[in-house]
Amino acid sequence: MSFVYNADPERGREWQRLFELRAPEIAFRVWPDIGSEEEVRYLGTWAPIEDLARFPNLEVVFSLGAGVDQFDLGSIPSHVPLVRMQEPGIVATMQEYVAMAVLALHRNLVDYIAQQRSATWQALRVRPAAQCRVGILGLGQLGAAVAQHLTGLGFACQGWSRTRRQLQDVACFAGDDELPRFLSTSQVLVCLMPLTAETRGILNATLFEQLPRGASLINVGRGPHLVAADLLAALDSGQLSAAVLDVFDPEPPPVDHPLWHHPRVLITPHIASMTQPESAIERVLDNIARHREGREMVGVVDRQRGY
Ligand code: NDP
Ligand code: OXD
């Protein structure tokens, strides 16, 4: 019985050590050294793997990330569940990143970077976090935890999801009908939604127009959520004041992409959060135990919804 790992090799060595310690009965194999195809029961992968039919005894595909938009859901046999990553390490690192980005925007870091370039010493008005309302698109594993973390830092938080959520001290909006009201008061908008047919291109001119003038954007969802030309137009017109972007379409963006050089855009290379093997191993082993015992696993992707 083997678990085949197909992702970042450095973290693969950590996964290997943890498997050897915690589950020595499962042979841990690193792609492409997969051993016998008949032995493969579990696949842990970031990228989709073609021709899963060659693993006749495959039982579960684990996405090593929270997102699953990279997979062609139709190509995974229907009796093989696809499980996305839900674990404390990916949550904590996303909380850190979004806090960093919200604080950078709230405390005018984009302006001060420009000022430093021109040796300008000019104080800008400092306002309390409570006067800054952060709106989070997506209130799932990550969005809900980010909202609660930002609330702890003193920001006023609200979130939007498909179905109604309830979170302490966070105003929760749901569905298309409530989106305009949510947007009209979101001074910093954070995208933490999965990429699906419904959410592709959601960060567009129509949405930007509904935000308060001078709002800012943090995209940590997926690149195709954003219509880049609409963001550039909104930044240039002043409708948006700044953007922090961690995800792109394609990744990396071409070297001559205007976003690289826009003075009001901060860019990071898709590192907002990362699965942490030390904590993720618990989730994966727990899910393997659940699967063996016929219990429901945590994080099974609903193929109809696409997330
Ligand atoms: P979840 O599935 O736990 O949460 C998704 C949230 O989005 C839910 O609240 C869901 O609503 C909401 N949502 C989905 N579709 C819609 C819609 N059409 N309209 C309104 N709300 C919608 O996902 P996670 O929180 O674990 O992850 C979110 C995404 O973050 C990932 O899919 C990935 O794209 C991105 N990500 C990015 C990383 C990075 O480093 N940049 C790292 C990890 C993840 P409901 O609650 O009703 O289901
Ligand atoms: C993820 C990611 O989906 O890192 O986990 O983007």
PDB file of N, CA and C in Angstrom, residues 187-244:
ATOM      1  N   GLN A 187     -14.085  48.864   2.414  1.00  0.00           N
ATOM      2  CA  GLN A 187     -12.992  49.781   2.025  1.00  0.00           C
ATOM      3  C   GLN A 187     -11.762  49.019   1.570  1.00  0.00           C
ATOM      4  N   VAL A 188     -11.557  47.839   2.154  1.00  0.00           N
ATOM      5  CA  VAL A 188     -10.510  46.930   1.654  1.00  0.00           C
ATOM      6  C   VAL A 188     -11.241  45.644   1.294  1.00  0.00           C
ATOM      7  N   LEU A 189     -11.107  45.205   0.061  1.00  0.00           N
ATOM      8  CA  LEU A 189     -11.803  43.988  -0.378  1.00  0.00           C
ATOM      9  C   LEU A 189     -10.786  42.866  -0.542  1.00  0.00           C
ATOM     10  N   VAL A 190     -11.055  41.732   0.118  1.00  0.00           N
ATOM     11  CA  VAL A 190     -10.145  40.582   0.060  1.00  0.00           C
ATOM     12  C   VAL A 190     -10.858  39.462  -0.684  1.00  0.00           C
ATOM     13  N   CYS A 191     -10.226  38.915  -1.720  1.00  0.00           N
ATOM     14  CA  CYS A 191     -10.848  37.789  -2.429  1.00  0.00           C
ATOM     15  C   CYS A 191     -10.277  36.477  -1.909  1.00  0.00           C
ATOM     16  N   LEU A 192     -11.124  35.679  -1.298  1.00  0.00           N
ATOM     17  CA  LEU A 192     -10.733  34.361  -0.782  1.00  0.00           C
ATOM     18  C   LEU A 192     -11.769  33.323  -1.186  1.00  0.00           C
ATOM     19  N   MET A 193     -12.105  33.364  -2.473  1.00  0.00           N
ATOM     20  CA  MET A 193     -13.085  32.405  -2.977  1.00  0.00           C
ATOM     21  C   MET A 193     -12.389  31.346  -3.822  1.00  0.00           C
ATOM     22  N   PRO A 194     -13.025  30.206  -3.994  1.00  0.00           N
ATOM     23  CA  PRO A 194     -12.490  29.232  -4.946  1.00  0.00           C
ATOM     24  C   PRO A 194     -12.776  29.706  -6.367  1.00  0.00           C
ATOM     25  N   LEU A 195     -11.969  29.251  -7.306  1.00  0.00           N
ATOM     26  CA  LEU A 195     -12.233  29.591  -8.706  1.00  0.00           C
ATOM     27  C   LEU A 195     -13.222  28.575  -9.279  1.00  0.00           C
ATOM     28  N   THR A 196     -14.406  29.063  -9.643  1.00  0.00           N
ATOM     29  CA  THR A 196     -15.428  28.208 -10.256  1.00  0.00           C
ATOM     30  C   THR A 196     -16.012  28.976 -11.442  1.00  0.00           C
ATOM     31  N   ALA A 197     -16.935  28.335 -12.156  1.00  0.00           N
ATOM     32  CA  ALA A 197     -17.566  29.033 -13.287  1.00  0.00           C
ATOM     33  C   ALA A 197     -18.260  30.301 -12.785  1.00  0.00           C
ATOM     34  N   GLU A 198     -18.797  30.269 -11.556  1.00  0.00           N
ATOM     35  CA  GLU A 198     -19.528  31.440 -11.024  1.00  0.00           C
ATOM     36  C   GLU A 198     -18.595  32.562 -10.596  1.00  0.00           C
ATOM     37  N   THR A 199     -17.396  32.225 -10.146  1.00  0.00           N
ATOM     38  CA  THR A 199     -16.531  33.272  -9.564  1.00  0.00           C
ATOM     39  C   THR A 199     -15.454  33.772 -10.526  1.00  0.00           C
ATOM     40  N   ARG A 200     -15.272  33.097 -11.654  1.00  0.00           N
ATOM     41  CA  ARG A 200     -14.264  33.546 -12.641  1.00  0.00           C
ATOM     42  C   ARG A 200     -14.593  34.973 -13.092  1.00  0.00           C
ATOM     43  N   GLY A 201     -13.633  35.858 -13.034  1.00  0.00           N
ATOM     44  CA  GLY A 201     -13.831  37.229 -13.524  1.00  0.00           C
ATOM     45  C   GLY A 201     -14.675  38.107 -12.616  1.00  0.00           C
ATOM     46  N   ILE A 202     -14.908  37.659 -11.376  1.00  0.00           N
ATOM     47  CA  ILE A 202     -15.802  38.426 -10.481  1.00  0.00           C
ATOM     48  C   ILE A 202     -15.201  39.781 -10.092  1.00  0.00           C
ATOM     49  N   LEU A 203     -13.863  39.868 -10.081  1.00  0.00           N
ATOM     50  CA  LEU A 203     -13.199  41.131  -9.726  1.00  0.00           C
ATOM     51  C   LEU A 203     -13.066  41.954 -11.003  1.00  0.00           C
ATOM     52  N   ASN A 204     -14.182  42.607 -11.364  1.00  0.00           N
ATOM     53  CA  ASN A 204     -14.225  43.326 -12.649  1.00  0.00           C
ATOM     54  C   ASN A 204     -14.733  44.750 -12.444  1.00  0.00           C
ATOM     55  N   ALA A 205     -14.853  45.487 -13.554  1.00  0.00           N
ATOM     56  CA  ALA A 205     -15.225  46.912 -13.457  1.00  0.00           C
ATOM     57  C   ALA A 205     -16.557  47.109 -12.734  1.00  0.00           C
ATOM     58  N   THR A 206     -17.531  46.249 -13.014  1.00  0.00           N
ATOM     59  CA  THR A 206     -18.859  46.403 -12.390  1.00  0.00           C
ATOM     60  C   THR A 206     -18.747  46.283 -10.878  1.00  0.00           C
ATOM     61  N   LEU A 207     -17.926  45.325 -10.437  1.00  0.00           N
ATOM     62  CA  LEU A 207     -17.745  45.155  -8.987  1.00  0.00           C
ATOM     63  C   LEU A 207     -16.969  46.339  -8.406  1.00  0.00           C
ATOM     64  N   PHE A 208     -15.903  46.757  -9.074  1.00  0.00           N
ATOM     65  CA  PHE A 208     -15.091  47.854  -8.534  1.00  0.00           C
ATOM     66  C   PHE A 208     -15.934  49.127  -8.362  1.00  0.00           C
ATOM     67  N   GLU A 209     -16.862  49.355  -9.320  1.00  0.00           N
ATOM     68  CA  GLU A 209     -17.695  50.571  -9.242  1.00  0.00           C
ATOM     69  C   GLU A 209     -18.585  50.588  -8.012  1.00  0.00           C
ATOM     70  N   GLN A 210     -18.867  49.414  -7.472  1.00  0.00           N
ATOM     71  CA  GLN A 210     -19.769  49.358  -6.302  1.00  0.00           C
ATOM     72  C   GLN A 210     -19.036  49.544  -4.977  1.00  0.00           C
ATOM     73  N   LEU A 211     -17.699  49.575  -5.022  1.00  0.00           N
ATOM     74  CA  LEU A 211     -16.922  49.796  -3.793  1.00  0.00           C
ATOM     75  C   LEU A 211     -16.873  51.292  -3.499  1.00  0.00           C
ATOM     76  N   PRO A 212     -16.621  51.672  -2.244  1.00  0.00           N
ATOM     77  CA  PRO A 212     -16.447  53.106  -1.967  1.00  0.00           C
ATOM     78  C   PRO A 212     -15.263  53.646  -2.776  1.00  0.00           C
ATOM     79  N   ARG A 213     -15.320  54.905  -3.214  1.00  0.00           N
ATOM     80  CA  ARG A 213     -14.212  55.462  -3.993  1.00  0.00           C
ATOM     81  C   ARG A 213     -12.925  55.429  -3.159  1.00  0.00           C
ATOM     82  N   GLY A 214     -11.833  54.981  -3.787  1.00  0.00           N
ATOM     83  CA  GLY A 214     -10.556  54.919  -3.083  1.00  0.00           C
ATOM     84  C   GLY A 214     -10.342  53.615  -2.320  1.00  0.00           C
ATOM     85  N   ALA A 215     -11.244  52.645  -2.497  1.00  0.00           N
ATOM     86  CA  ALA A 215     -11.079  51.338  -1.827  1.00  0.00           C
ATOM     87  C   ALA A 215      -9.845  50.631  -2.385  1.00  0.00           C
ATOM     88  N   SER A 216      -9.432  49.583  -1.690  1.00  0.00           N
ATOM     89  CA  SER A 216      -8.294  48.822  -2.205  1.00  0.00           C
ATOM     90  C   SER A 216      -8.630  47.337  -2.250  1.00  0.00           C
ATOM     91  N   LEU A 217      -7.793  46.592  -2.980  1.00  0.00           N
ATOM     92  CA  LEU A 217      -8.087  45.184  -3.268  1.00  0.00           C
ATOM     93  C   LEU A 217      -6.926  44.301  -2.857  1.00  0.00           C
ATOM     94  N   ILE A 218      -7.261  43.145  -2.266  1.00  0.00           N
ATOM     95  CA  ILE A 218      -6.249  42.120  -2.001  1.00  0.00           C
ATOM     96  C   ILE A 218      -6.754  40.847  -2.691  1.00  0.00           C
ATOM     97  N   ASN A 219      -6.024  40.357  -3.676  1.00  0.00           N
ATOM     98  CA  ASN A 219      -6.459  39.093  -4.306  1.00  0.00           C
ATOM     99  C   ASN A 219      -5.525  37.966  -3.910  1.00  0.00           C
ATOM    100  N   VAL A 220      -6.063  37.085  -3.056  1.00  0.00           N
ATOM    101  CA  VAL A 220      -5.324  35.883  -2.660  1.00  0.00           C
ATOM    102  C   VAL A 220      -6.108  34.636  -3.068  1.00  0.00           C
ATOM    103  N   GLY A 221      -7.121  34.834  -3.938  1.00  0.00           N
ATOM    104  CA  GLY A 221      -7.910  33.687  -4.408  1.00  0.00           C
ATOM    105  C   GLY A 221      -7.176  33.009  -5.553  1.00  0.00           C
ATOM    106  N   ARG A 222      -7.560  33.358  -6.769  1.00  0.00           N
ATOM    107  CA  ARG A 222      -6.898  32.837  -7.960  1.00  0.00           C
ATOM    108  C   ARG A 222      -6.799  33.954  -8.996  1.00  0.00           C
ATOM    109  N   GLY A 223      -5.784  33.866  -9.861  1.00  0.00           N
ATOM    110  CA  GLY A 223      -5.587  34.894 -10.884  1.00  0.00           C
ATOM    111  C   GLY A 223      -6.829  35.147 -11.728  1.00  0.00           C
ATOM    112  N   PRO A 224      -7.494  34.080 -12.228  1.00  0.00           N
ATOM    113  CA  PRO A 224      -8.646  34.323 -13.110  1.00  0.00           C
ATOM    114  C   PRO A 224      -9.869  34.939 -12.424  1.00  0.00           C
ATOM    115  N   HIS A 225      -9.822  35.137 -11.106  1.00  0.00           N
ATOM    116  CA  HIS A 225     -10.902  35.921 -10.480  1.00  0.00           C
ATOM    117  C   HIS A 225     -10.859  37.367 -10.973  1.00  0.00           C
ATOM    118  N   LEU A 226      -9.665  37.823 -11.341  1.00  0.00           N
ATOM    119  CA  LEU A 226      -9.448  39.241 -11.624  1.00  0.00           C
ATOM    120  C   LEU A 226      -9.404  39.521 -13.125  1.00  0.00           C
ATOM    121  N   VAL A 227     -10.105  40.593 -13.522  1.00  0.00           N
ATOM    122  CA  VAL A 227      -9.963  41.115 -14.885  1.00  0.00           C
ATOM    123  C   VAL A 227      -8.909  42.222 -14.774  1.00  0.00           C
ATOM    124  N   ALA A 228      -7.677  41.887 -15.161  1.00  0.00           N
ATOM    125  CA  ALA A 228      -6.546  42.783 -14.886  1.00  0.00           C
ATOM    126  C   ALA A 228      -6.730  44.156 -15.539  1.00  0.00           C
ATOM    127  N   ALA A 229      -7.271  44.178 -16.751  1.00  0.00           N
ATOM    128  CA  ALA A 229      -7.446  45.471 -17.438  1.00  0.00           C
ATOM    129  C   ALA A 229      -8.409  46.357 -16.649  1.00  0.00           C
ATOM    130  N   ASP A 230      -9.434  45.760 -16.035  1.00  0.00           N
ATOM    131  CA  ASP A 230     -10.404  46.534 -15.252  1.00  0.00           C
ATOM    132  C   ASP A 230      -9.751  47.070 -13.976  1.00  0.00           C
ATOM    133  N   LEU A 231      -8.856  46.276 -13.397  1.00  0.00           N
ATOM    134  CA  LEU A 231      -8.148  46.763 -12.205  1.00  0.00           C
ATOM    135  C   LEU A 231      -7.268  47.958 -12.578  1.00  0.00           C
ATOM    136  N   LEU A 232      -6.536  47.835 -13.674  1.00  0.00           N
ATOM    137  CA  LEU A 232      -5.648  48.935 -14.082  1.00  0.00           C
ATOM    138  C   LEU A 232      -6.462  50.207 -14.330  1.00  0.00           C
ATOM    139  N   ALA A 233      -7.623  50.053 -14.993  1.00  0.00           N
ATOM    140  CA  ALA A 233      -8.468  51.232 -15.267  1.00  0.00           C
ATOM    141  C   ALA A 233      -8.981  51.828 -13.954  1.00  0.00           C
ATOM    142  N   ALA A 234      -9.369  50.966 -13.010  1.00  0.00           N
ATOM    143  CA  ALA A 234      -9.906  51.467 -11.728  1.00  0.00           C
ATOM    144  C   ALA A 234      -8.807  52.163 -10.915  1.00  0.00           C
ATOM    145  N   LEU A 235      -7.582  51.656 -11.000  1.00  0.00           N
ATOM    146  CA  LEU A 235      -6.473  52.301 -10.281  1.00  0.00           C
ATOM    147  C   LEU A 235      -6.167  53.654 -10.932  1.00  0.00           C
ATOM    148  N   ASP A 236      -6.192  53.671 -12.244  1.00  0.00           N
ATOM    149  CA  ASP A 236      -5.816  54.904 -12.931  1.00  0.00           C
ATOM    150  C   ASP A 236      -6.882  55.987 -12.777  1.00  0.00           C
ATOM    151  N   SER A 237      -8.155  55.562 -12.602  1.00  0.00           N
ATOM    152  CA  SER A 237      -9.224  56.569 -12.427  1.00  0.00           C
ATOM    153  C   SER A 237      -9.347  57.008 -10.970  1.00  0.00           C
ATOM    154  N   GLY A 238      -8.687  56.301 -10.058  1.00  0.00           N
ATOM    155  CA  GLY A 238      -8.805  56.636  -8.631  1.00  0.00           C
ATOM    156  C   GLY A 238      -9.963  55.920  -7.949  1.00  0.00           C
ATOM    157  N   GLN A 239     -10.758  55.146  -8.710  1.00  0.00           N
ATOM    158  CA  GLN A 239     -11.841  54.395  -8.051  1.00  0.00           C
ATOM    159  C   GLN A 239     -11.237  53.424  -7.033  1.00  0.00           C
ATOM    160  N   LEU A 240     -10.105  52.804  -7.414  1.00  0.00           N
ATOM    161  CA  LEU A 240      -9.349  52.003  -6.443  1.00  0.00           C
ATOM    162  C   LEU A 240      -8.039  52.738  -6.158  1.00  0.00           C
ATOM    163  N   SER A 241      -7.562  52.608  -4.912  1.00  0.00           N
ATOM    164  CA  SER A 241      -6.338  53.348  -4.565  1.00  0.00           C
ATOM    165  C   SER A 241      -5.102  52.465  -4.580  1.00  0.00           C
ATOM    166  N   ALA A 242      -5.262  51.153  -4.417  1.00  0.00           N
ATOM    167  CA  ALA A 242      -4.087  50.265  -4.383  1.00  0.00           C
ATOM    168  C   ALA A 242      -4.551  48.817  -4.464  1.00  0.00           C
ATOM    169  N   ALA A 243      -3.606  47.931  -4.795  1.00  0.00           N
ATOM    170  CA  ALA A 243      -3.934  46.498  -4.817  1.00  0.00           C
ATOM    171  C   ALA A 243      -2.727  45.697  -4.370  1.00  0.00           C
ATOM    172  N   VAL A 244      -3.010  44.628  -3.623  1.00  0.00           N
ATOM    173  CA  VAL A 244      -1.984  43.651  -3.251  1.00  0.00           C
ATOM    174  C   VAL A 244      -2.398  42.350  -3.931  1.00  0.00           C
TER     175      VAL A 244
END
